[in-house]
């Protein structure tokens, strides 16, 4: 599985992502919590990420911006829980300041140096959920994870 | 409306609460963000609340415990957004550490010294949502708001 599986839950407004990596859970945890690493892979190839705030601990806050030429797209939220196998955080795109998603990312050891990442994102309505799904999300997810593939051996 | 209206959304796993108060939005905001005030009304009459952590700012964290004799029920989360008309926060009951709700509370000025509170709580499944609804939630909500009614004139 080198392409992420991205599915819309039929019953609740959740997007689910599943992706396997050649890495340990510890490496994936670091890739999601160390701001210097996270900035190198998050988002599509066309943007550069700059971390503005980052406290990847339970109860901490985060904020980053994706820049593409003169354009800037900001995102922010708080970390509800950060533990080695599970990160729960809120997520708002500054362009839709009243929208908020609750994201949960888990790392499951598959053995043999492989780890399965599950990421799910819960929002308040199916309309909001489907806007994310049809807004080019898959490109950003897959290009980001491809960059992460190349970084993981260095972590 | 002195009894809160508590409804289960038919389409998404959200609980909605509506309650009117004889107060300004500013007074209700203070009642939800000042820890000394919040501790005096949150929860049913049978418990005493103790605030353990409280940073009611965007990106801050919170933690409190309800005590009843020798029993203690802890709750914690982070404030995704705190602004005068809207508070968005995560919420976990320590007894179900993997469960998390995303709560949004708004204060709408009705004029004439009255304010309508809307609180909604989004969880990941209808099963989780209905467990909250059938777990005595209404008692805690209504007893808490009745205490708040008596505090508001002092704020």
PDB file of C-alpha atoms in Angstrom:
ATOM      1  CA  UNK A   1       0.000   0.000   0.000  1.00  0.00           C
ATOM      2  CA  UNK A   2       2.007   3.001  -1.203  1.00  0.00           C
ATOM      3  CA  UNK A   3      -1.086   4.991  -2.126  1.00  0.00           C
ATOM      4  CA  UNK A   4      -3.186   6.019   0.879  1.00  0.00           C
ATOM      5  CA  UNK A   5      -6.687   4.595   1.108  1.00  0.00           C
ATOM      6  CA  UNK A   6      -9.056   7.498   1.718  1.00  0.00           C
ATOM      7  CA  UNK A   7     -12.688   6.662   2.485  1.00  0.00           C
ATOM      8  CA  UNK A   8     -15.822   8.486   3.511  1.00  0.00           C
ATOM      9  CA  UNK A   9     -17.622   6.797   6.396  1.00  0.00           C
ATOM     10  CA  UNK A  10     -21.185   5.920   5.337  1.00  0.00           C
ATOM     11  CA  UNK A  11     -22.786   6.698   8.714  1.00  0.00           C
ATOM     12  CA  UNK A  12     -20.945   9.614  10.299  1.00  0.00           C
ATOM     13  CA  UNK A  13     -19.101  12.662   8.872  1.00  0.00           C
ATOM     14  CA  UNK A  14     -15.658  11.097   9.129  1.00  0.00           C
ATOM     15  CA  UNK A  15     -12.859  10.760   6.569  1.00  0.00           C
ATOM     16  CA  UNK A  16     -10.619   7.736   7.133  1.00  0.00           C
ATOM     17  CA  UNK A  17      -7.074   7.410   5.800  1.00  0.00           C
ATOM     18  CA  UNK A  18      -4.998   4.225   5.951  1.00  0.00           C
ATOM     19  CA  UNK A  19      -1.368   4.099   4.778  1.00  0.00           C
ATOM     20  CA  UNK A  20       1.486   1.633   5.438  1.00  0.00           C
ATOM     21  CA  UNK A  21       5.067   2.818   5.906  1.00  0.00           C
ATOM     22  CA  UNK A  22       8.456   1.146   6.058  1.00  0.00           C
ATOM     23  CA  UNK A  23       9.181   2.538   9.487  1.00  0.00           C
ATOM     24  CA  UNK A  24       8.638   1.887  13.163  1.00  0.00           C
ATOM     25  CA  UNK A  25       5.807   3.481  15.121  1.00  0.00           C
ATOM     26  CA  UNK A  26       8.496   5.546  16.885  1.00  0.00           C
ATOM     27  CA  UNK A  27       9.713   6.982  13.580  1.00  0.00           C
ATOM     28  CA  UNK A  28       6.180   7.872  12.502  1.00  0.00           C
ATOM     29  CA  UNK A  29       5.466   9.429  15.878  1.00  0.00           C
ATOM     30  CA  UNK A  30       8.556  11.613  15.527  1.00  0.00           C
ATOM     31  CA  UNK A  31       7.541  12.599  11.978  1.00  0.00           C
ATOM     32  CA  UNK A  32       4.212  13.869  13.368  1.00  0.00           C
ATOM     33  CA  UNK A  33       5.527  15.621  16.482  1.00  0.00           C
ATOM     34  CA  UNK A  34       8.995  17.029  15.674  1.00  0.00           C
ATOM     35  CA  UNK A  35       8.253  20.363  13.959  1.00  0.00           C
ATOM     36  CA  UNK A  36      11.465  20.360  11.903  1.00  0.00           C
ATOM     37  CA  UNK A  37      10.536  16.963  10.446  1.00  0.00           C
ATOM     38  CA  UNK A  38       6.808  17.662  10.089  1.00  0.00           C
ATOM     39  CA  UNK A  39       7.488  20.841   8.078  1.00  0.00           C
ATOM     40  CA  UNK A  40       9.448  18.834   5.517  1.00  0.00           C
ATOM     41  CA  UNK A  41       6.602  16.528   4.478  1.00  0.00           C
ATOM     42  CA  UNK A  42       3.167  17.963   5.332  1.00  0.00           C
ATOM     43  CA  UNK A  43       1.073  18.991   2.342  1.00  0.00           C
ATOM     44  CA  UNK A  44       1.354  18.816  -1.453  1.00  0.00           C
ATOM     45  CA  UNK A  45       4.602  19.311  -3.353  1.00  0.00           C
ATOM     46  CA  UNK A  46       3.536  22.777  -4.523  1.00  0.00           C
ATOM     47  CA  UNK A  47       3.739  24.349  -1.048  1.00  0.00           C
ATOM     48  CA  UNK A  48       6.385  24.968   1.598  1.00  0.00           C
ATOM     49  CA  UNK A  49       5.311  24.602   5.214  1.00  0.00           C
ATOM     50  CA  UNK A  50       6.420  27.004   7.922  1.00  0.00           C
ATOM     51  CA  UNK A  51       5.692  26.114  11.548  1.00  0.00           C
ATOM     52  CA  UNK A  52       4.589  29.158  13.558  1.00  0.00           C
ATOM     53  CA  UNK A  53       3.692  27.493  16.884  1.00  0.00           C
ATOM     54  CA  UNK A  54       4.289  23.931  17.965  1.00  0.00           C
ATOM     55  CA  UNK A  55       3.830  22.294  21.348  1.00  0.00           C
ATOM     56  CA  UNK A  56       3.181  18.641  20.526  1.00  0.00           C
ATOM     57  CA  UNK A  57       2.161  17.631  24.026  1.00  0.00           C
ATOM     58  CA  UNK A  58      -1.245  16.825  25.487  1.00  0.00           C
ATOM     59  CA  UNK A  59      -2.938  20.228  25.802  1.00  0.00           C
ATOM     60  CA  UNK A  60      -0.447  22.054  23.574  1.00  0.00           C
ATOM     61  CA  UNK A  61      -1.213  24.206  20.544  1.00  0.00           C
ATOM     62  CA  UNK A  62       0.039  24.274  16.956  1.00  0.00           C
ATOM     63  CA  UNK A  63      -0.079  26.606  13.956  1.00  0.00           C
ATOM     64  CA  UNK A  64       1.553  26.397  10.544  1.00  0.00           C
ATOM     65  CA  UNK A  65       1.259  28.009   7.145  1.00  0.00           C
ATOM     66  CA  UNK A  66       1.585  26.574   3.653  1.00  0.00           C
ATOM     67  CA  UNK A  67       3.183  29.070   1.238  1.00  0.00           C
ATOM     68  CA  UNK A  68       3.005  28.936  -2.552  1.00  0.00           C
ATOM     69  CA  UNK A  69       4.601  32.032  -4.064  1.00  0.00           C
ATOM     70  CA  UNK A  70       2.709  34.983  -2.588  1.00  0.00           C
ATOM     71  CA  UNK A  71      -0.160  32.812  -1.339  1.00  0.00           C
ATOM     72  CA  UNK A  72      -0.383  31.647   2.265  1.00  0.00           C
ATOM     73  CA  UNK A  73      -2.775  29.076   3.741  1.00  0.00           C
ATOM     74  CA  UNK A  74      -2.816  28.912   7.522  1.00  0.00           C
ATOM     75  CA  UNK A  75      -3.931  26.068   9.790  1.00  0.00           C
ATOM     76  CA  UNK A  76      -4.117  25.847  13.575  1.00  0.00           C
ATOM     77  CA  UNK A  77      -5.445  23.797  16.436  1.00  0.00           C
ATOM     78  CA  UNK A  78      -4.662  22.183  19.755  1.00  0.00           C
ATOM     79  CA  UNK A  79      -3.323  18.776  20.699  1.00  0.00           C
ATOM     80  CA  UNK A  80      -5.976  17.067  22.806  1.00  0.00           C
ATOM     81  CA  UNK A  81      -3.725  14.057  23.412  1.00  0.00           C
ATOM     82  CA  UNK A  82      -0.204  13.107  22.363  1.00  0.00           C
ATOM     83  CA  UNK A  83       0.993   9.627  23.239  1.00  0.00           C
ATOM     84  CA  UNK A  84       3.348   7.301  21.325  1.00  0.00           C
ATOM     85  CA  UNK A  85       0.598   5.346  19.541  1.00  0.00           C
ATOM     86  CA  UNK A  86      -2.084   8.041  19.248  1.00  0.00           C
ATOM     87  CA  UNK A  87      -2.359  11.735  18.491  1.00  0.00           C
ATOM     88  CA  UNK A  88      -5.702  13.540  18.849  1.00  0.00           C
ATOM     89  CA  UNK A  89      -5.888  17.131  17.708  1.00  0.00           C
ATOM     90  CA  UNK A  90      -8.238  19.830  16.483  1.00  0.00           C
ATOM     91  CA  UNK A  91      -7.756  21.377  13.072  1.00  0.00           C
ATOM     92  CA  UNK A  92      -9.011  24.622  11.512  1.00  0.00           C
ATOM     93  CA  UNK A  93      -8.172  26.111   8.115  1.00  0.00           C
ATOM     94  CA  UNK A  94      -7.870  29.870   8.631  1.00  0.00           C
ATOM     95  CA  UNK A  95      -9.856  30.433   5.429  1.00  0.00           C
ATOM     96  CA  UNK A  96     -12.893  28.829   7.120  1.00  0.00           C
ATOM     97  CA  UNK A  97     -12.396  30.043  10.687  1.00  0.00           C
ATOM     98  CA  UNK A  98     -15.674  28.632  12.050  1.00  0.00           C
ATOM     99  CA  UNK A  99     -14.948  25.136  10.734  1.00  0.00           C
ATOM    100  CA  UNK A 100     -13.173  22.651  12.934  1.00  0.00           C
ATOM    101  CA  UNK A 101     -12.187  19.016  12.552  1.00  0.00           C
ATOM    102  CA  UNK A 102     -11.239  16.534  15.255  1.00  0.00           C
ATOM    103  CA  UNK A 103      -8.392  14.346  14.015  1.00  0.00           C
ATOM    104  CA  UNK A 104      -7.115  11.072  15.455  1.00  0.00           C
ATOM    105  CA  UNK A 105      -3.921   9.454  14.135  1.00  0.00           C
ATOM    106  CA  UNK A 106      -2.738   6.032  15.313  1.00  0.00           C
ATOM    107  CA  UNK A 107       0.367   3.976  14.559  1.00  0.00           C
ATOM    108  CA  UNK A 108       0.080   0.179  14.564  1.00  0.00           C
ATOM    109  CA  UNK A 109       3.212  -1.953  14.423  1.00  0.00           C
ATOM    110  CA  UNK A 110       2.857  -4.562  11.636  1.00  0.00           C
ATOM    111  CA  UNK A 111       6.196  -6.192  12.449  1.00  0.00           C
ATOM    112  CA  UNK A 112       9.115  -6.486  10.059  1.00  0.00           C
ATOM    113  CA  UNK A 113       9.814  -2.762  10.184  1.00  0.00           C
ATOM    114  CA  UNK A 114       6.388  -1.836   8.843  1.00  0.00           C
ATOM    115  CA  UNK A 115       3.766   0.371  10.489  1.00  0.00           C
ATOM    116  CA  UNK A 116       0.180   1.095   9.527  1.00  0.00           C
ATOM    117  CA  UNK A 117      -1.035   4.657   9.994  1.00  0.00           C
ATOM    118  CA  UNK A 118      -4.760   5.246  10.533  1.00  0.00           C
ATOM    119  CA  UNK A 119      -5.923   8.839  10.437  1.00  0.00           C
ATOM    120  CA  UNK A 120      -9.549   9.832  10.832  1.00  0.00           C
ATOM    121  CA  UNK A 121     -11.042  13.277  10.753  1.00  0.00           C
ATOM    122  CA  UNK A 122     -14.477  14.051  12.219  1.00  0.00           C
ATOM    123  CA  UNK A 123     -16.427  17.167  11.247  1.00  0.00           C
ATOM    124  CA  UNK A 124     -19.911  18.453  12.041  1.00  0.00           C
ATOM    125  CA  UNK A 125     -21.681  17.793   8.750  1.00  0.00           C
ATOM    126  CA  UNK A 126     -21.529  15.592   5.662  1.00  0.00           C
ATOM    127  CA  UNK A 127     -21.415  18.765   3.545  1.00  0.00           C
ATOM    128  CA  UNK A 128     -18.225  19.907   5.269  1.00  0.00           C
ATOM    129  CA  UNK A 129     -16.762  16.417   5.058  1.00  0.00           C
ATOM    130  CA  UNK A 130     -17.465  16.065   1.343  1.00  0.00           C
ATOM    131  CA  UNK A 131     -16.042  19.538   0.639  1.00  0.00           C
ATOM    132  CA  UNK A 132     -12.736  18.312   2.083  1.00  0.00           C
ATOM    133  CA  UNK A 133     -12.872  15.092   0.076  1.00  0.00           C
ATOM    134  CA  UNK A 134     -13.587  16.866  -3.209  1.00  0.00           C
ATOM    135  CA  UNK A 135     -11.165  19.737  -2.579  1.00  0.00           C
ATOM    136  CA  UNK A 136      -8.028  18.004  -3.760  1.00  0.00           C
ATOM    137  CA  UNK A 137      -7.288  16.457  -0.399  1.00  0.00           C
ATOM    138  CA  UNK A 138      -5.972  13.179  -1.870  1.00  0.00           C
ATOM    139  CA  UNK A 139      -3.205  14.973  -3.753  1.00  0.00           C
ATOM    140  CA  UNK A 140      -1.920  16.659  -0.627  1.00  0.00           C
ATOM    141  CA  UNK A 141      -2.163  13.483   1.417  1.00  0.00           C
ATOM    142  CA  UNK A 142      -0.394  11.271  -1.107  1.00  0.00           C
ATOM    143  CA  UNK A 143       2.319  13.749  -2.046  1.00  0.00           C
ATOM    144  CA  UNK A 144       2.942  14.433   1.633  1.00  0.00           C
ATOM    145  CA  UNK A 145       3.248  10.742   2.492  1.00  0.00           C
ATOM    146  CA  UNK A 146       5.578  10.196  -0.477  1.00  0.00           C
ATOM    147  CA  UNK A 147       7.874  12.884   0.959  1.00  0.00           C
ATOM    148  CA  UNK A 148       7.554  11.219   4.344  1.00  0.00           C
ATOM    149  CA  UNK A 149       8.628   7.877   2.801  1.00  0.00           C
ATOM    150  CA  UNK A 150      11.950   9.440   1.820  1.00  0.00           C
ATOM    151  CA  UNK A 151      12.462  11.072   5.230  1.00  0.00           C
ATOM    152  CA  UNK A 152      11.674   8.096   7.448  1.00  0.00           C
ATOM    153  CA  UNK A 153      14.988   6.231   6.932  1.00  0.00           C
ATOM    154  CA  UNK A 154      16.804   9.307   8.295  1.00  0.00           C
ATOM    155  CA  UNK A 155      14.773   9.436  11.534  1.00  0.00           C
TER     156      UNK A 155
ATOM    157  CA  UNK B   1     -37.090  28.382  28.918  1.00  0.00           C
ATOM    158  CA  UNK B   2     -35.690  27.573  32.350  1.00  0.00           C
ATOM    159  CA  UNK B   3     -35.267  23.878  31.519  1.00  0.00           C
ATOM    160  CA  UNK B   4     -32.585  23.237  28.905  1.00  0.00           C
ATOM    161  CA  UNK B   5     -33.721  21.729  25.616  1.00  0.00           C
ATOM    162  CA  UNK B   6     -31.494  18.735  24.925  1.00  0.00           C
ATOM    163  CA  UNK B   7     -31.845  17.057  21.526  1.00  0.00           C
ATOM    164  CA  UNK B   8     -30.114  14.340  19.554  1.00  0.00           C
ATOM    165  CA  UNK B   9     -29.379  15.370  15.980  1.00  0.00           C
ATOM    166  CA  UNK B  10     -31.070  12.899  13.589  1.00  0.00           C
ATOM    167  CA  UNK B  11     -28.245  12.901  11.011  1.00  0.00           C
ATOM    168  CA  UNK B  12     -24.926  13.265  12.832  1.00  0.00           C
ATOM    169  CA  UNK B  13     -23.684  12.168  16.285  1.00  0.00           C
ATOM    170  CA  UNK B  14     -24.273  15.545  17.913  1.00  0.00           C
ATOM    171  CA  UNK B  15     -26.092  16.500  21.109  1.00  0.00           C
ATOM    172  CA  UNK B  16     -27.584  20.001  21.050  1.00  0.00           C
ATOM    173  CA  UNK B  17     -28.445  22.017  24.151  1.00  0.00           C
ATOM    174  CA  UNK B  18     -30.351  25.314  24.119  1.00  0.00           C
ATOM    175  CA  UNK B  19     -30.965  27.360  27.267  1.00  0.00           C
ATOM    176  CA  UNK B  20     -31.926  31.002  27.868  1.00  0.00           C
ATOM    177  CA  UNK B  21     -30.461  33.020  30.724  1.00  0.00           C
ATOM    178  CA  UNK B  22     -31.207  36.368  32.323  1.00  0.00           C
ATOM    179  CA  UNK B  23     -27.720  37.654  31.664  1.00  0.00           C
ATOM    180  CA  UNK B  24     -25.583  39.336  29.049  1.00  0.00           C
ATOM    181  CA  UNK B  25     -23.339  37.365  26.701  1.00  0.00           C
ATOM    182  CA  UNK B  26     -20.394  38.860  28.624  1.00  0.00           C
ATOM    183  CA  UNK B  27     -21.658  37.406  31.912  1.00  0.00           C
ATOM    184  CA  UNK B  28     -22.138  33.957  30.347  1.00  0.00           C
ATOM    185  CA  UNK B  29     -18.706  34.126  28.761  1.00  0.00           C
ATOM    186  CA  UNK B  30     -17.176  34.886  32.148  1.00  0.00           C
ATOM    187  CA  UNK B  31     -19.120  32.016  33.751  1.00  0.00           C
ATOM    188  CA  UNK B  32     -17.540  29.630  31.199  1.00  0.00           C
ATOM    189  CA  UNK B  33     -13.979  30.973  31.302  1.00  0.00           C
ATOM    190  CA  UNK B  34     -13.291  32.202  34.843  1.00  0.00           C
ATOM    191  CA  UNK B  35     -12.273  29.042  36.729  1.00  0.00           C
ATOM    192  CA  UNK B  36     -13.458  30.319  40.118  1.00  0.00           C
ATOM    193  CA  UNK B  37     -16.933  30.930  38.689  1.00  0.00           C
ATOM    194  CA  UNK B  38     -17.043  27.799  36.519  1.00  0.00           C
ATOM    195  CA  UNK B  39     -16.235  25.569  39.508  1.00  0.00           C
ATOM    196  CA  UNK B  40     -19.281  26.896  41.361  1.00  0.00           C
ATOM    197  CA  UNK B  41     -21.893  25.744  38.829  1.00  0.00           C
ATOM    198  CA  UNK B  42     -20.576  22.954  36.552  1.00  0.00           C
ATOM    199  CA  UNK B  43     -22.193  19.550  37.087  1.00  0.00           C
ATOM    200  CA  UNK B  44     -24.995  18.120  39.196  1.00  0.00           C
ATOM    201  CA  UNK B  45     -25.749  19.210  42.761  1.00  0.00           C
ATOM    202  CA  UNK B  46     -24.276  15.999  44.182  1.00  0.00           C
ATOM    203  CA  UNK B  47     -20.668  16.844  43.228  1.00  0.00           C
ATOM    204  CA  UNK B  48     -18.111  19.527  44.015  1.00  0.00           C
ATOM    205  CA  UNK B  49     -15.880  20.643  41.168  1.00  0.00           C
ATOM    206  CA  UNK B  50     -12.184  21.299  41.634  1.00  0.00           C
ATOM    207  CA  UNK B  51     -10.274  22.955  38.788  1.00  0.00           C
ATOM    208  CA  UNK B  52      -6.820  21.403  38.329  1.00  0.00           C
ATOM    209  CA  UNK B  53      -5.647  23.236  35.178  1.00  0.00           C
ATOM    210  CA  UNK B  54      -7.297  26.130  33.406  1.00  0.00           C
ATOM    211  CA  UNK B  55      -6.029  28.281  30.568  1.00  0.00           C
ATOM    212  CA  UNK B  56      -9.208  29.506  28.865  1.00  0.00           C
ATOM    213  CA  UNK B  57      -7.482  30.967  25.827  1.00  0.00           C
ATOM    214  CA  UNK B  58      -7.300  29.710  22.243  1.00  0.00           C
ATOM    215  CA  UNK B  59      -4.869  26.797  22.417  1.00  0.00           C
ATOM    216  CA  UNK B  60      -4.981  26.466  26.197  1.00  0.00           C
ATOM    217  CA  UNK B  61      -5.734  23.353  28.224  1.00  0.00           C
ATOM    218  CA  UNK B  62      -8.155  22.551  31.042  1.00  0.00           C
ATOM    219  CA  UNK B  63      -8.712  19.810  33.608  1.00  0.00           C
ATOM    220  CA  UNK B  64     -11.156  19.478  36.484  1.00  0.00           C
ATOM    221  CA  UNK B  65     -12.511  16.819  38.780  1.00  0.00           C
ATOM    222  CA  UNK B  66     -15.959  16.259  40.223  1.00  0.00           C
ATOM    223  CA  UNK B  67     -15.825  14.862  43.752  1.00  0.00           C
ATOM    224  CA  UNK B  68     -18.643  13.081  45.570  1.00  0.00           C
ATOM    225  CA  UNK B  69     -17.427  11.753  48.915  1.00  0.00           C
ATOM    226  CA  UNK B  70     -14.510   9.449  48.130  1.00  0.00           C
ATOM    227  CA  UNK B  71     -15.362   9.268  44.415  1.00  0.00           C
ATOM    228  CA  UNK B  72     -13.605  11.430  41.833  1.00  0.00           C
ATOM    229  CA  UNK B  73     -14.567  11.877  38.174  1.00  0.00           C
ATOM    230  CA  UNK B  74     -11.968  13.676  36.085  1.00  0.00           C
ATOM    231  CA  UNK B  75     -12.407  15.539  32.795  1.00  0.00           C
ATOM    232  CA  UNK B  76      -9.867  17.263  30.571  1.00  0.00           C
ATOM    233  CA  UNK B  77      -9.338  18.786  27.159  1.00  0.00           C
ATOM    234  CA  UNK B  78      -8.013  21.755  25.247  1.00  0.00           C
ATOM    235  CA  UNK B  79      -9.574  25.033  24.161  1.00  0.00           C
ATOM    236  CA  UNK B  80      -9.490  25.103  20.374  1.00  0.00           C
ATOM    237  CA  UNK B  81     -10.916  28.622  20.307  1.00  0.00           C
ATOM    238  CA  UNK B  82     -12.020  31.111  22.938  1.00  0.00           C
ATOM    239  CA  UNK B  83     -13.687  34.295  21.756  1.00  0.00           C
ATOM    240  CA  UNK B  84     -16.456  36.365  23.397  1.00  0.00           C
ATOM    241  CA  UNK B  85     -19.334  34.764  21.466  1.00  0.00           C
ATOM    242  CA  UNK B  86     -17.940  31.240  20.927  1.00  0.00           C
ATOM    243  CA  UNK B  87     -15.937  28.625  22.808  1.00  0.00           C
ATOM    244  CA  UNK B  88     -14.733  25.468  21.045  1.00  0.00           C
ATOM    245  CA  UNK B  89     -13.075  22.801  23.162  1.00  0.00           C
ATOM    246  CA  UNK B  90     -12.305  19.115  23.334  1.00  0.00           C
ATOM    247  CA  UNK B  91     -13.640  17.014  26.202  1.00  0.00           C
ATOM    248  CA  UNK B  92     -12.623  13.615  27.584  1.00  0.00           C
ATOM    249  CA  UNK B  93     -13.951  11.818  30.656  1.00  0.00           C
ATOM    250  CA  UNK B  94     -10.956  10.153  32.306  1.00  0.00           C
ATOM    251  CA  UNK B  95     -13.032   6.998  32.829  1.00  0.00           C
ATOM    252  CA  UNK B  96     -13.192   6.569  29.028  1.00  0.00           C
ATOM    253  CA  UNK B  97      -9.747   7.868  28.053  1.00  0.00           C
ATOM    254  CA  UNK B  98     -10.050   7.031  24.335  1.00  0.00           C
ATOM    255  CA  UNK B  99     -13.345   8.872  23.961  1.00  0.00           C
ATOM    256  CA  UNK B 100     -13.336  12.499  22.962  1.00  0.00           C
ATOM    257  CA  UNK B 101     -16.034  15.050  22.202  1.00  0.00           C
ATOM    258  CA  UNK B 102     -15.731  18.333  20.346  1.00  0.00           C
ATOM    259  CA  UNK B 103     -17.879  20.967  22.031  1.00  0.00           C
ATOM    260  CA  UNK B 104     -18.993  24.343  20.707  1.00  0.00           C
ATOM    261  CA  UNK B 105     -20.776  26.848  22.942  1.00  0.00           C
ATOM    262  CA  UNK B 106     -22.187  30.128  21.621  1.00  0.00           C
ATOM    263  CA  UNK B 107     -23.883  33.078  23.311  1.00  0.00           C
ATOM    264  CA  UNK B 108     -26.519  35.017  21.376  1.00  0.00           C
ATOM    265  CA  UNK B 109     -27.824  38.314  22.732  1.00  0.00           C
ATOM    266  CA  UNK B 110     -31.654  38.247  22.776  1.00  0.00           C
ATOM    267  CA  UNK B 111     -31.908  41.843  23.995  1.00  0.00           C
ATOM    268  CA  UNK B 112     -33.571  42.957  27.213  1.00  0.00           C
ATOM    269  CA  UNK B 113     -30.847  41.391  29.329  1.00  0.00           C
ATOM    270  CA  UNK B 114     -31.469  37.896  28.008  1.00  0.00           C
ATOM    271  CA  UNK B 115     -28.984  35.601  26.253  1.00  0.00           C
ATOM    272  CA  UNK B 116     -29.487  32.267  24.526  1.00  0.00           C
ATOM    273  CA  UNK B 117     -26.802  29.645  25.015  1.00  0.00           C
ATOM    274  CA  UNK B 118     -26.340  26.997  22.338  1.00  0.00           C
ATOM    275  CA  UNK B 119     -24.023  24.124  23.186  1.00  0.00           C
ATOM    276  CA  UNK B 120     -23.374  21.262  20.830  1.00  0.00           C
ATOM    277  CA  UNK B 121     -21.186  18.244  21.364  1.00  0.00           C
ATOM    278  CA  UNK B 122     -19.903  16.111  18.471  1.00  0.00           C
ATOM    279  CA  UNK B 123     -18.631  12.559  19.002  1.00  0.00           C
ATOM    280  CA  UNK B 124     -17.480   9.812  16.658  1.00  0.00           C
ATOM    281  CA  UNK B 125     -20.457   7.460  16.831  1.00  0.00           C
ATOM    282  CA  UNK B 126     -24.171   7.381  17.572  1.00  0.00           C
ATOM    283  CA  UNK B 127     -23.501   4.714  20.195  1.00  0.00           C
ATOM    284  CA  UNK B 128     -21.180   7.060  22.102  1.00  0.00           C
ATOM    285  CA  UNK B 129     -23.615   9.919  21.673  1.00  0.00           C
ATOM    286  CA  UNK B 130     -26.590   7.954  22.960  1.00  0.00           C
ATOM    287  CA  UNK B 131     -24.569   6.669  25.925  1.00  0.00           C
ATOM    288  CA  UNK B 132     -24.065  10.298  26.997  1.00  0.00           C
ATOM    289  CA  UNK B 133     -27.759  11.086  26.497  1.00  0.00           C
ATOM    290  CA  UNK B 134     -28.948   8.115  28.517  1.00  0.00           C
ATOM    291  CA  UNK B 135     -26.297   8.462  31.219  1.00  0.00           C
ATOM    292  CA  UNK B 136     -28.021  11.061  33.337  1.00  0.00           C
ATOM    293  CA  UNK B 137     -26.628  13.962  31.372  1.00  0.00           C
ATOM    294  CA  UNK B 138     -29.828  16.026  31.598  1.00  0.00           C
ATOM    295  CA  UNK B 139     -29.705  16.083  35.400  1.00  0.00           C
ATOM    296  CA  UNK B 140     -26.176  17.454  35.421  1.00  0.00           C
ATOM    297  CA  UNK B 141     -26.942  20.003  32.735  1.00  0.00           C
ATOM    298  CA  UNK B 142     -30.127  21.305  34.333  1.00  0.00           C
ATOM    299  CA  UNK B 143     -28.834  21.348  37.904  1.00  0.00           C
ATOM    300  CA  UNK B 144     -25.674  23.083  36.703  1.00  0.00           C
ATOM    301  CA  UNK B 145     -27.579  25.759  34.812  1.00  0.00           C
ATOM    302  CA  UNK B 146     -29.896  26.316  37.799  1.00  0.00           C
ATOM    303  CA  UNK B 147     -26.797  27.049  39.913  1.00  0.00           C
ATOM    304  CA  UNK B 148     -25.550  29.316  37.143  1.00  0.00           C
ATOM    305  CA  UNK B 149     -28.877  31.226  37.207  1.00  0.00           C
ATOM    306  CA  UNK B 150     -28.208  32.181  40.820  1.00  0.00           C
ATOM    307  CA  UNK B 151     -24.588  33.184  40.139  1.00  0.00           C
ATOM    308  CA  UNK B 152     -25.121  35.333  37.054  1.00  0.00           C
ATOM    309  CA  UNK B 153     -26.492  38.418  38.863  1.00  0.00           C
ATOM    310  CA  UNK B 154     -23.225  38.579  40.829  1.00  0.00           C
ATOM    311  CA  UNK B 155     -20.991  38.587  37.728  1.00  0.00           C
TER     312      UNK B 155
END
